[in-house]
């Protein structure tokens, strides 16, 4: 059963870095994921696709401040030099034959 | 510029039907699957279903919550996809997004259309 687990909330000061985590369910540690950002009152935006080896490709116009990495069943999104506009919900997403799955999302607050 | 634009959202009574459209431009429509994702008020993203590329059979898959009530179709000659929703329930109230999918990975989103199911 393919499931993605995210912490409901995270916070970090303006200008700092934050690392968000998405955990794949048991037996799915080799799956790739995508990260999506949803700013308040907006639709989601694709940030990047992240593979199990940590390689990632980003969507058009995504700043270098956003990066991804992987370790085992964990997939990470690191945002450096936090800006006010980074305050948003962040969702991970994965897929298998015949199904797509979303994590519950992490609400990031920039202090 | 890649664009996906949803339309057709409306207020509809429980038990009725509604069809949403996803009009696309800026990319080769036939090279991608199209997904539908919804977001209930104050909630997270929920996968609704997707339709494969025609070269992969053009078949669709659905979440258990909508299977047998919702149908996804595509018209590659018009670069458009549809989500036909029937037997609507109050819990189907949500913003519905269409999205472009590349081997399962969603890499472009529309702006969403609101469906409200209420008597």
PDB file of C-alpha atoms in Angstrom:
ATOM      1  CA  UNK A   1       0.000   0.000   0.000  1.00  0.00           C
ATOM      2  CA  UNK A   2       1.710   3.114  -1.316  1.00  0.00           C
ATOM      3  CA  UNK A   3       1.559   5.963   1.201  1.00  0.00           C
ATOM      4  CA  UNK A   4       3.457   9.230   1.636  1.00  0.00           C
ATOM      5  CA  UNK A   5       3.857  10.722   5.109  1.00  0.00           C
ATOM      6  CA  UNK A   6       4.605  14.394   5.792  1.00  0.00           C
ATOM      7  CA  UNK A   7       4.758  16.392   9.009  1.00  0.00           C
ATOM      8  CA  UNK A   8       1.746  18.741   9.183  1.00  0.00           C
ATOM      9  CA  UNK A   9       3.775  21.856   9.922  1.00  0.00           C
ATOM     10  CA  UNK A  10       7.235  23.389   9.905  1.00  0.00           C
ATOM     11  CA  UNK A  11       8.654  26.832  10.600  1.00  0.00           C
ATOM     12  CA  UNK A  12      11.916  28.693  10.182  1.00  0.00           C
ATOM     13  CA  UNK A  13      13.090  32.314  10.331  1.00  0.00           C
ATOM     14  CA  UNK A  14      13.343  34.595   7.335  1.00  0.00           C
ATOM     15  CA  UNK A  15      16.709  34.059   5.633  1.00  0.00           C
ATOM     16  CA  UNK A  16      17.308  30.659   7.222  1.00  0.00           C
ATOM     17  CA  UNK A  17      17.117  27.205   5.656  1.00  0.00           C
ATOM     18  CA  UNK A  18      14.499  24.518   6.197  1.00  0.00           C
ATOM     19  CA  UNK A  19      14.370  20.857   5.229  1.00  0.00           C
ATOM     20  CA  UNK A  20      10.976  19.248   4.669  1.00  0.00           C
ATOM     21  CA  UNK A  21      10.595  15.474   4.720  1.00  0.00           C
ATOM     22  CA  UNK A  22       8.388  13.071   2.794  1.00  0.00           C
ATOM     23  CA  UNK A  23       8.541   9.402   3.817  1.00  0.00           C
ATOM     24  CA  UNK A  24       7.607   6.546   1.514  1.00  0.00           C
ATOM     25  CA  UNK A  25       5.795   3.536   2.928  1.00  0.00           C
ATOM     26  CA  UNK A  26       7.560   0.245   3.590  1.00  0.00           C
ATOM     27  CA  UNK A  27       8.622  -1.541   0.435  1.00  0.00           C
ATOM     28  CA  UNK A  28       8.579   1.609  -1.676  1.00  0.00           C
ATOM     29  CA  UNK A  29      11.924   3.137  -0.814  1.00  0.00           C
ATOM     30  CA  UNK A  30      13.119   3.178  -4.426  1.00  0.00           C
ATOM     31  CA  UNK A  31      10.226   5.270  -5.706  1.00  0.00           C
ATOM     32  CA  UNK A  32      10.686   8.742  -7.047  1.00  0.00           C
ATOM     33  CA  UNK A  33       8.471  11.604  -5.993  1.00  0.00           C
ATOM     34  CA  UNK A  34       7.545  15.112  -7.018  1.00  0.00           C
ATOM     35  CA  UNK A  35       7.379  18.186  -4.780  1.00  0.00           C
ATOM     36  CA  UNK A  36       4.647  20.769  -5.281  1.00  0.00           C
ATOM     37  CA  UNK A  37       4.139  24.162  -3.647  1.00  0.00           C
ATOM     38  CA  UNK A  38       0.778  25.767  -2.980  1.00  0.00           C
ATOM     39  CA  UNK A  39       0.860  29.389  -1.865  1.00  0.00           C
ATOM     40  CA  UNK A  40      -2.185  30.778  -0.051  1.00  0.00           C
ATOM     41  CA  UNK A  41      -5.272  31.043  -2.229  1.00  0.00           C
ATOM     42  CA  UNK A  42      -3.360  29.746  -5.253  1.00  0.00           C
ATOM     43  CA  UNK A  43      -3.242  26.539  -7.259  1.00  0.00           C
ATOM     44  CA  UNK A  44      -0.351  24.116  -6.826  1.00  0.00           C
ATOM     45  CA  UNK A  45       2.933  24.613  -8.652  1.00  0.00           C
ATOM     46  CA  UNK A  46       5.361  21.854  -9.607  1.00  0.00           C
ATOM     47  CA  UNK A  47       8.754  22.354  -7.960  1.00  0.00           C
ATOM     48  CA  UNK A  48      10.773  19.290  -8.872  1.00  0.00           C
ATOM     49  CA  UNK A  49      10.918  15.590  -9.575  1.00  0.00           C
ATOM     50  CA  UNK A  50      13.207  13.756  -7.146  1.00  0.00           C
ATOM     51  CA  UNK A  51      14.583  10.262  -7.710  1.00  0.00           C
ATOM     52  CA  UNK A  52      15.732   7.746  -5.110  1.00  0.00           C
ATOM     53  CA  UNK A  53      19.376   8.515  -5.837  1.00  0.00           C
ATOM     54  CA  UNK A  54      18.837  12.200  -5.093  1.00  0.00           C
ATOM     55  CA  UNK A  55      18.945  13.360  -8.689  1.00  0.00           C
ATOM     56  CA  UNK A  56      16.280  15.903  -9.413  1.00  0.00           C
ATOM     57  CA  UNK A  57      15.042  18.197 -12.103  1.00  0.00           C
ATOM     58  CA  UNK A  58      13.175  21.374 -11.362  1.00  0.00           C
ATOM     59  CA  UNK A  59      10.266  23.042 -13.042  1.00  0.00           C
ATOM     60  CA  UNK A  60      10.643  26.181 -15.110  1.00  0.00           C
ATOM     61  CA  UNK A  61      11.581  29.239 -13.084  1.00  0.00           C
ATOM     62  CA  UNK A  62      12.121  27.441  -9.796  1.00  0.00           C
ATOM     63  CA  UNK A  63      14.908  29.280  -7.938  1.00  0.00           C
ATOM     64  CA  UNK A  64      18.205  27.639  -7.040  1.00  0.00           C
ATOM     65  CA  UNK A  65      17.210  28.075  -3.372  1.00  0.00           C
ATOM     66  CA  UNK A  66      15.048  24.966  -3.791  1.00  0.00           C
ATOM     67  CA  UNK A  67      16.844  21.632  -3.840  1.00  0.00           C
ATOM     68  CA  UNK A  68      16.041  17.996  -3.271  1.00  0.00           C
ATOM     69  CA  UNK A  69      17.815  14.996  -1.798  1.00  0.00           C
ATOM     70  CA  UNK A  70      17.058  11.400  -0.817  1.00  0.00           C
ATOM     71  CA  UNK A  71      18.071   8.905   1.841  1.00  0.00           C
ATOM     72  CA  UNK A  72      16.460   5.476   1.971  1.00  0.00           C
ATOM     73  CA  UNK A  73      12.703   5.979   2.057  1.00  0.00           C
ATOM     74  CA  UNK A  74      13.034   9.683   2.888  1.00  0.00           C
ATOM     75  CA  UNK A  75      12.726  12.415   0.299  1.00  0.00           C
ATOM     76  CA  UNK A  76      13.722  15.924   1.229  1.00  0.00           C
ATOM     77  CA  UNK A  77      13.010  19.411   0.024  1.00  0.00           C
ATOM     78  CA  UNK A  78      15.476  22.005   1.238  1.00  0.00           C
ATOM     79  CA  UNK A  79      14.709  25.697   0.898  1.00  0.00           C
ATOM     80  CA  UNK A  80      17.585  28.037   1.649  1.00  0.00           C
ATOM     81  CA  UNK A  81      17.561  31.800   2.221  1.00  0.00           C
ATOM     82  CA  UNK A  82      13.876  31.641   3.152  1.00  0.00           C
ATOM     83  CA  UNK A  83      11.732  34.440   1.810  1.00  0.00           C
ATOM     84  CA  UNK A  84       8.253  35.486   2.850  1.00  0.00           C
ATOM     85  CA  UNK A  85       6.769  34.103  -0.365  1.00  0.00           C
ATOM     86  CA  UNK A  86       8.014  30.632   0.574  1.00  0.00           C
ATOM     87  CA  UNK A  87       5.287  30.492   3.215  1.00  0.00           C
ATOM     88  CA  UNK A  88       3.043  27.882   1.647  1.00  0.00           C
ATOM     89  CA  UNK A  89       1.834  24.296   1.770  1.00  0.00           C
ATOM     90  CA  UNK A  90       4.220  21.746   0.318  1.00  0.00           C
ATOM     91  CA  UNK A  91       2.998  18.411  -1.013  1.00  0.00           C
ATOM     92  CA  UNK A  92       4.911  15.377  -2.141  1.00  0.00           C
ATOM     93  CA  UNK A  93       3.419  13.121  -4.807  1.00  0.00           C
ATOM     94  CA  UNK A  94       4.321   9.690  -6.120  1.00  0.00           C
ATOM     95  CA  UNK A  95       2.956   7.126  -8.513  1.00  0.00           C
ATOM     96  CA  UNK A  96       2.716   3.462  -9.361  1.00  0.00           C
ATOM     97  CA  UNK A  97       0.876   1.479 -12.026  1.00  0.00           C
ATOM     98  CA  UNK A  98      -2.640   2.848 -12.136  1.00  0.00           C
ATOM     99  CA  UNK A  99      -2.371   5.201  -9.210  1.00  0.00           C
ATOM    100  CA  UNK A 100      -1.066   8.556  -8.091  1.00  0.00           C
ATOM    101  CA  UNK A 101      -0.665   9.428  -4.417  1.00  0.00           C
ATOM    102  CA  UNK A 102      -0.254  12.654  -2.456  1.00  0.00           C
ATOM    103  CA  UNK A 103       1.164  13.196   0.979  1.00  0.00           C
ATOM    104  CA  UNK A 104      -0.921  15.122   3.481  1.00  0.00           C
ATOM    105  CA  UNK A 105       1.137  18.282   3.011  1.00  0.00           C
ATOM    106  CA  UNK A 106       3.383  20.391   5.233  1.00  0.00           C
ATOM    107  CA  UNK A 107       2.400  23.942   6.091  1.00  0.00           C
ATOM    108  CA  UNK A 108       5.561  26.035   6.175  1.00  0.00           C
ATOM    109  CA  UNK A 109       5.555  29.218   8.244  1.00  0.00           C
ATOM    110  CA  UNK A 110       8.311  31.782   7.714  1.00  0.00           C
ATOM    111  CA  UNK A 111       8.917  33.532  11.043  1.00  0.00           C
TER     112      UNK A 111
ATOM    113  CA  UNK B   1       3.851  28.741 -22.597  1.00  0.00           C
ATOM    114  CA  UNK B   2       2.249  25.608 -21.200  1.00  0.00           C
ATOM    115  CA  UNK B   3      -1.341  26.220 -20.106  1.00  0.00           C
ATOM    116  CA  UNK B   4      -4.089  24.062 -18.664  1.00  0.00           C
ATOM    117  CA  UNK B   5      -7.408  25.799 -18.076  1.00  0.00           C
ATOM    118  CA  UNK B   6     -10.288  24.140 -16.256  1.00  0.00           C
ATOM    119  CA  UNK B   7     -13.889  25.144 -16.793  1.00  0.00           C
ATOM    120  CA  UNK B   8     -17.370  23.929 -15.964  1.00  0.00           C
ATOM    121  CA  UNK B   9     -17.374  24.255 -12.197  1.00  0.00           C
ATOM    122  CA  UNK B  10     -20.748  25.096 -10.727  1.00  0.00           C
ATOM    123  CA  UNK B  11     -23.206  24.711  -7.874  1.00  0.00           C
ATOM    124  CA  UNK B  12     -25.093  21.450  -8.358  1.00  0.00           C
ATOM    125  CA  UNK B  13     -27.557  19.460  -6.282  1.00  0.00           C
ATOM    126  CA  UNK B  14     -26.659  16.068  -4.788  1.00  0.00           C
ATOM    127  CA  UNK B  15     -27.324  13.230  -7.203  1.00  0.00           C
ATOM    128  CA  UNK B  16     -26.903  15.392 -10.290  1.00  0.00           C
ATOM    129  CA  UNK B  17     -24.153  15.340 -12.907  1.00  0.00           C
ATOM    130  CA  UNK B  18     -21.550  17.838 -14.077  1.00  0.00           C
ATOM    131  CA  UNK B  19     -18.829  17.840 -16.714  1.00  0.00           C
ATOM    132  CA  UNK B  20     -15.542  19.661 -16.300  1.00  0.00           C
ATOM    133  CA  UNK B  21     -13.220  20.506 -19.151  1.00  0.00           C
ATOM    134  CA  UNK B  22      -9.459  20.972 -19.269  1.00  0.00           C
ATOM    135  CA  UNK B  23      -8.349  22.997 -22.274  1.00  0.00           C
ATOM    136  CA  UNK B  24      -4.630  22.875 -22.946  1.00  0.00           C
ATOM    137  CA  UNK B  25      -2.045  24.667 -25.066  1.00  0.00           C
ATOM    138  CA  UNK B  26       1.683  25.122 -25.363  1.00  0.00           C
ATOM    139  CA  UNK B  27       2.672  21.461 -25.463  1.00  0.00           C
ATOM    140  CA  UNK B  28       2.053  18.285 -27.467  1.00  0.00           C
ATOM    141  CA  UNK B  29      -1.097  17.063 -25.766  1.00  0.00           C
ATOM    142  CA  UNK B  30      -0.794  13.510 -27.047  1.00  0.00           C
ATOM    143  CA  UNK B  31       2.602  13.035 -25.382  1.00  0.00           C
ATOM    144  CA  UNK B  32       1.151  13.239 -21.875  1.00  0.00           C
ATOM    145  CA  UNK B  33      -1.331  11.666 -19.528  1.00  0.00           C
ATOM    146  CA  UNK B  34      -3.826  14.026 -17.930  1.00  0.00           C
ATOM    147  CA  UNK B  35      -4.658  13.831 -14.237  1.00  0.00           C
ATOM    148  CA  UNK B  36      -7.478  15.270 -12.185  1.00  0.00           C
ATOM    149  CA  UNK B  37      -6.831  16.258  -8.571  1.00  0.00           C
ATOM    150  CA  UNK B  38      -9.249  17.857  -6.144  1.00  0.00           C
ATOM    151  CA  UNK B  39      -8.989  19.848  -2.949  1.00  0.00           C
ATOM    152  CA  UNK B  40     -11.887  20.082  -0.533  1.00  0.00           C
ATOM    153  CA  UNK B  41     -12.157  23.321   1.447  1.00  0.00           C
ATOM    154  CA  UNK B  42      -9.332  23.531   3.975  1.00  0.00           C
ATOM    155  CA  UNK B  43      -7.996  20.092   3.042  1.00  0.00           C
ATOM    156  CA  UNK B  44      -5.060  18.646   1.143  1.00  0.00           C
ATOM    157  CA  UNK B  45      -4.737  17.450  -2.417  1.00  0.00           C
ATOM    158  CA  UNK B  46      -6.585  14.269  -3.390  1.00  0.00           C
ATOM    159  CA  UNK B  47      -5.910  12.336  -6.582  1.00  0.00           C
ATOM    160  CA  UNK B  48      -9.128  11.736  -8.530  1.00  0.00           C
ATOM    161  CA  UNK B  49      -7.892   9.890 -11.598  1.00  0.00           C
ATOM    162  CA  UNK B  50      -5.881  10.070 -14.799  1.00  0.00           C
ATOM    163  CA  UNK B  51      -6.143   9.105 -18.438  1.00  0.00           C
ATOM    164  CA  UNK B  52      -3.216   7.561 -20.268  1.00  0.00           C
ATOM    165  CA  UNK B  53      -1.834   8.657 -23.591  1.00  0.00           C
ATOM    166  CA  UNK B  54      -3.553   7.173 -26.636  1.00  0.00           C
ATOM    167  CA  UNK B  55      -0.384   5.226 -27.498  1.00  0.00           C
ATOM    168  CA  UNK B  56      -0.687   3.615 -24.071  1.00  0.00           C
ATOM    169  CA  UNK B  57      -4.301   2.677 -24.662  1.00  0.00           C
ATOM    170  CA  UNK B  58      -6.012   5.906 -23.600  1.00  0.00           C
ATOM    171  CA  UNK B  59      -7.460   4.107 -20.593  1.00  0.00           C
ATOM    172  CA  UNK B  60      -8.282   5.759 -17.291  1.00  0.00           C
ATOM    173  CA  UNK B  61      -7.756   4.911 -13.633  1.00  0.00           C
ATOM    174  CA  UNK B  62      -9.715   6.293 -10.691  1.00  0.00           C
ATOM    175  CA  UNK B  63      -9.516   6.732  -6.958  1.00  0.00           C
ATOM    176  CA  UNK B  64     -11.804   4.408  -5.022  1.00  0.00           C
ATOM    177  CA  UNK B  65     -13.855   7.388  -3.801  1.00  0.00           C
ATOM    178  CA  UNK B  66     -15.006   8.259  -7.328  1.00  0.00           C
ATOM    179  CA  UNK B  67     -14.770   4.971  -9.213  1.00  0.00           C
ATOM    180  CA  UNK B  68     -17.979   4.076 -11.028  1.00  0.00           C
ATOM    181  CA  UNK B  69     -19.256   7.684 -10.688  1.00  0.00           C
ATOM    182  CA  UNK B  70     -16.591   9.699 -12.525  1.00  0.00           C
ATOM    183  CA  UNK B  71     -15.300   9.221 -16.072  1.00  0.00           C
ATOM    184  CA  UNK B  72     -12.256  10.852 -17.654  1.00  0.00           C
ATOM    185  CA  UNK B  73     -11.989  11.232 -21.417  1.00  0.00           C
ATOM    186  CA  UNK B  74      -9.658  12.989 -23.835  1.00  0.00           C
ATOM    187  CA  UNK B  75      -9.876  14.429 -27.327  1.00  0.00           C
ATOM    188  CA  UNK B  76      -6.392  14.705 -28.761  1.00  0.00           C
ATOM    189  CA  UNK B  77      -7.672  16.506 -31.874  1.00  0.00           C
ATOM    190  CA  UNK B  78      -8.854  19.366 -29.636  1.00  0.00           C
ATOM    191  CA  UNK B  79      -6.149  19.153 -26.932  1.00  0.00           C
ATOM    192  CA  UNK B  80      -8.843  18.831 -24.300  1.00  0.00           C
ATOM    193  CA  UNK B  81      -9.745  16.449 -21.487  1.00  0.00           C
ATOM    194  CA  UNK B  82     -13.012  16.066 -19.628  1.00  0.00           C
ATOM    195  CA  UNK B  83     -14.083  14.873 -16.215  1.00  0.00           C
ATOM    196  CA  UNK B  84     -17.678  13.635 -16.253  1.00  0.00           C
ATOM    197  CA  UNK B  85     -19.057  13.474 -12.719  1.00  0.00           C
ATOM    198  CA  UNK B  86     -22.324  11.731 -11.906  1.00  0.00           C
ATOM    199  CA  UNK B  87     -24.259  10.866  -8.755  1.00  0.00           C
ATOM    200  CA  UNK B  88     -22.540  13.791  -7.054  1.00  0.00           C
ATOM    201  CA  UNK B  89     -22.326  13.846  -3.275  1.00  0.00           C
ATOM    202  CA  UNK B  90     -21.790  16.736  -0.877  1.00  0.00           C
ATOM    203  CA  UNK B  91     -18.331  15.331  -0.151  1.00  0.00           C
ATOM    204  CA  UNK B  92     -17.373  15.905  -3.802  1.00  0.00           C
ATOM    205  CA  UNK B  93     -17.362  19.654  -3.082  1.00  0.00           C
ATOM    206  CA  UNK B  94     -13.862  20.827  -3.956  1.00  0.00           C
ATOM    207  CA  UNK B  95     -11.674  22.788  -6.299  1.00  0.00           C
ATOM    208  CA  UNK B  96     -10.854  20.481  -9.193  1.00  0.00           C
ATOM    209  CA  UNK B  97      -7.499  20.773 -10.911  1.00  0.00           C
ATOM    210  CA  UNK B  98      -6.362  19.180 -14.118  1.00  0.00           C
ATOM    211  CA  UNK B  99      -2.665  18.505 -14.466  1.00  0.00           C
ATOM    212  CA  UNK B 100      -0.180  17.217 -16.973  1.00  0.00           C
ATOM    213  CA  UNK B 101       1.487  13.946 -16.042  1.00  0.00           C
ATOM    214  CA  UNK B 102       4.747  12.586 -17.369  1.00  0.00           C
ATOM    215  CA  UNK B 103       5.220   8.896 -16.468  1.00  0.00           C
ATOM    216  CA  UNK B 104       3.198   9.481 -13.304  1.00  0.00           C
ATOM    217  CA  UNK B 105       4.895  12.697 -12.249  1.00  0.00           C
ATOM    218  CA  UNK B 106       2.625  15.751 -12.338  1.00  0.00           C
ATOM    219  CA  UNK B 107       4.677  18.581 -13.841  1.00  0.00           C
ATOM    220  CA  UNK B 108       2.121  21.246 -14.768  1.00  0.00           C
ATOM    221  CA  UNK B 109      -1.112  22.372 -13.117  1.00  0.00           C
ATOM    222  CA  UNK B 110      -4.202  24.262 -14.108  1.00  0.00           C
ATOM    223  CA  UNK B 111      -5.653  27.007 -11.929  1.00  0.00           C
ATOM    224  CA  UNK B 112      -8.669  24.984 -10.783  1.00  0.00           C
ATOM    225  CA  UNK B 113     -12.451  25.203 -10.981  1.00  0.00           C
ATOM    226  CA  UNK B 114     -14.843  25.083  -8.013  1.00  0.00           C
ATOM    227  CA  UNK B 115     -17.536  22.444  -7.765  1.00  0.00           C
ATOM    228  CA  UNK B 116     -20.079  22.874  -4.989  1.00  0.00           C
ATOM    229  CA  UNK B 117     -22.542  20.073  -4.307  1.00  0.00           C
ATOM    230  CA  UNK B 118     -25.373  21.295  -2.144  1.00  0.00           C
ATOM    231  CA  UNK B 119     -29.148  21.306  -2.014  1.00  0.00           C
TER     232      UNK B 119
END
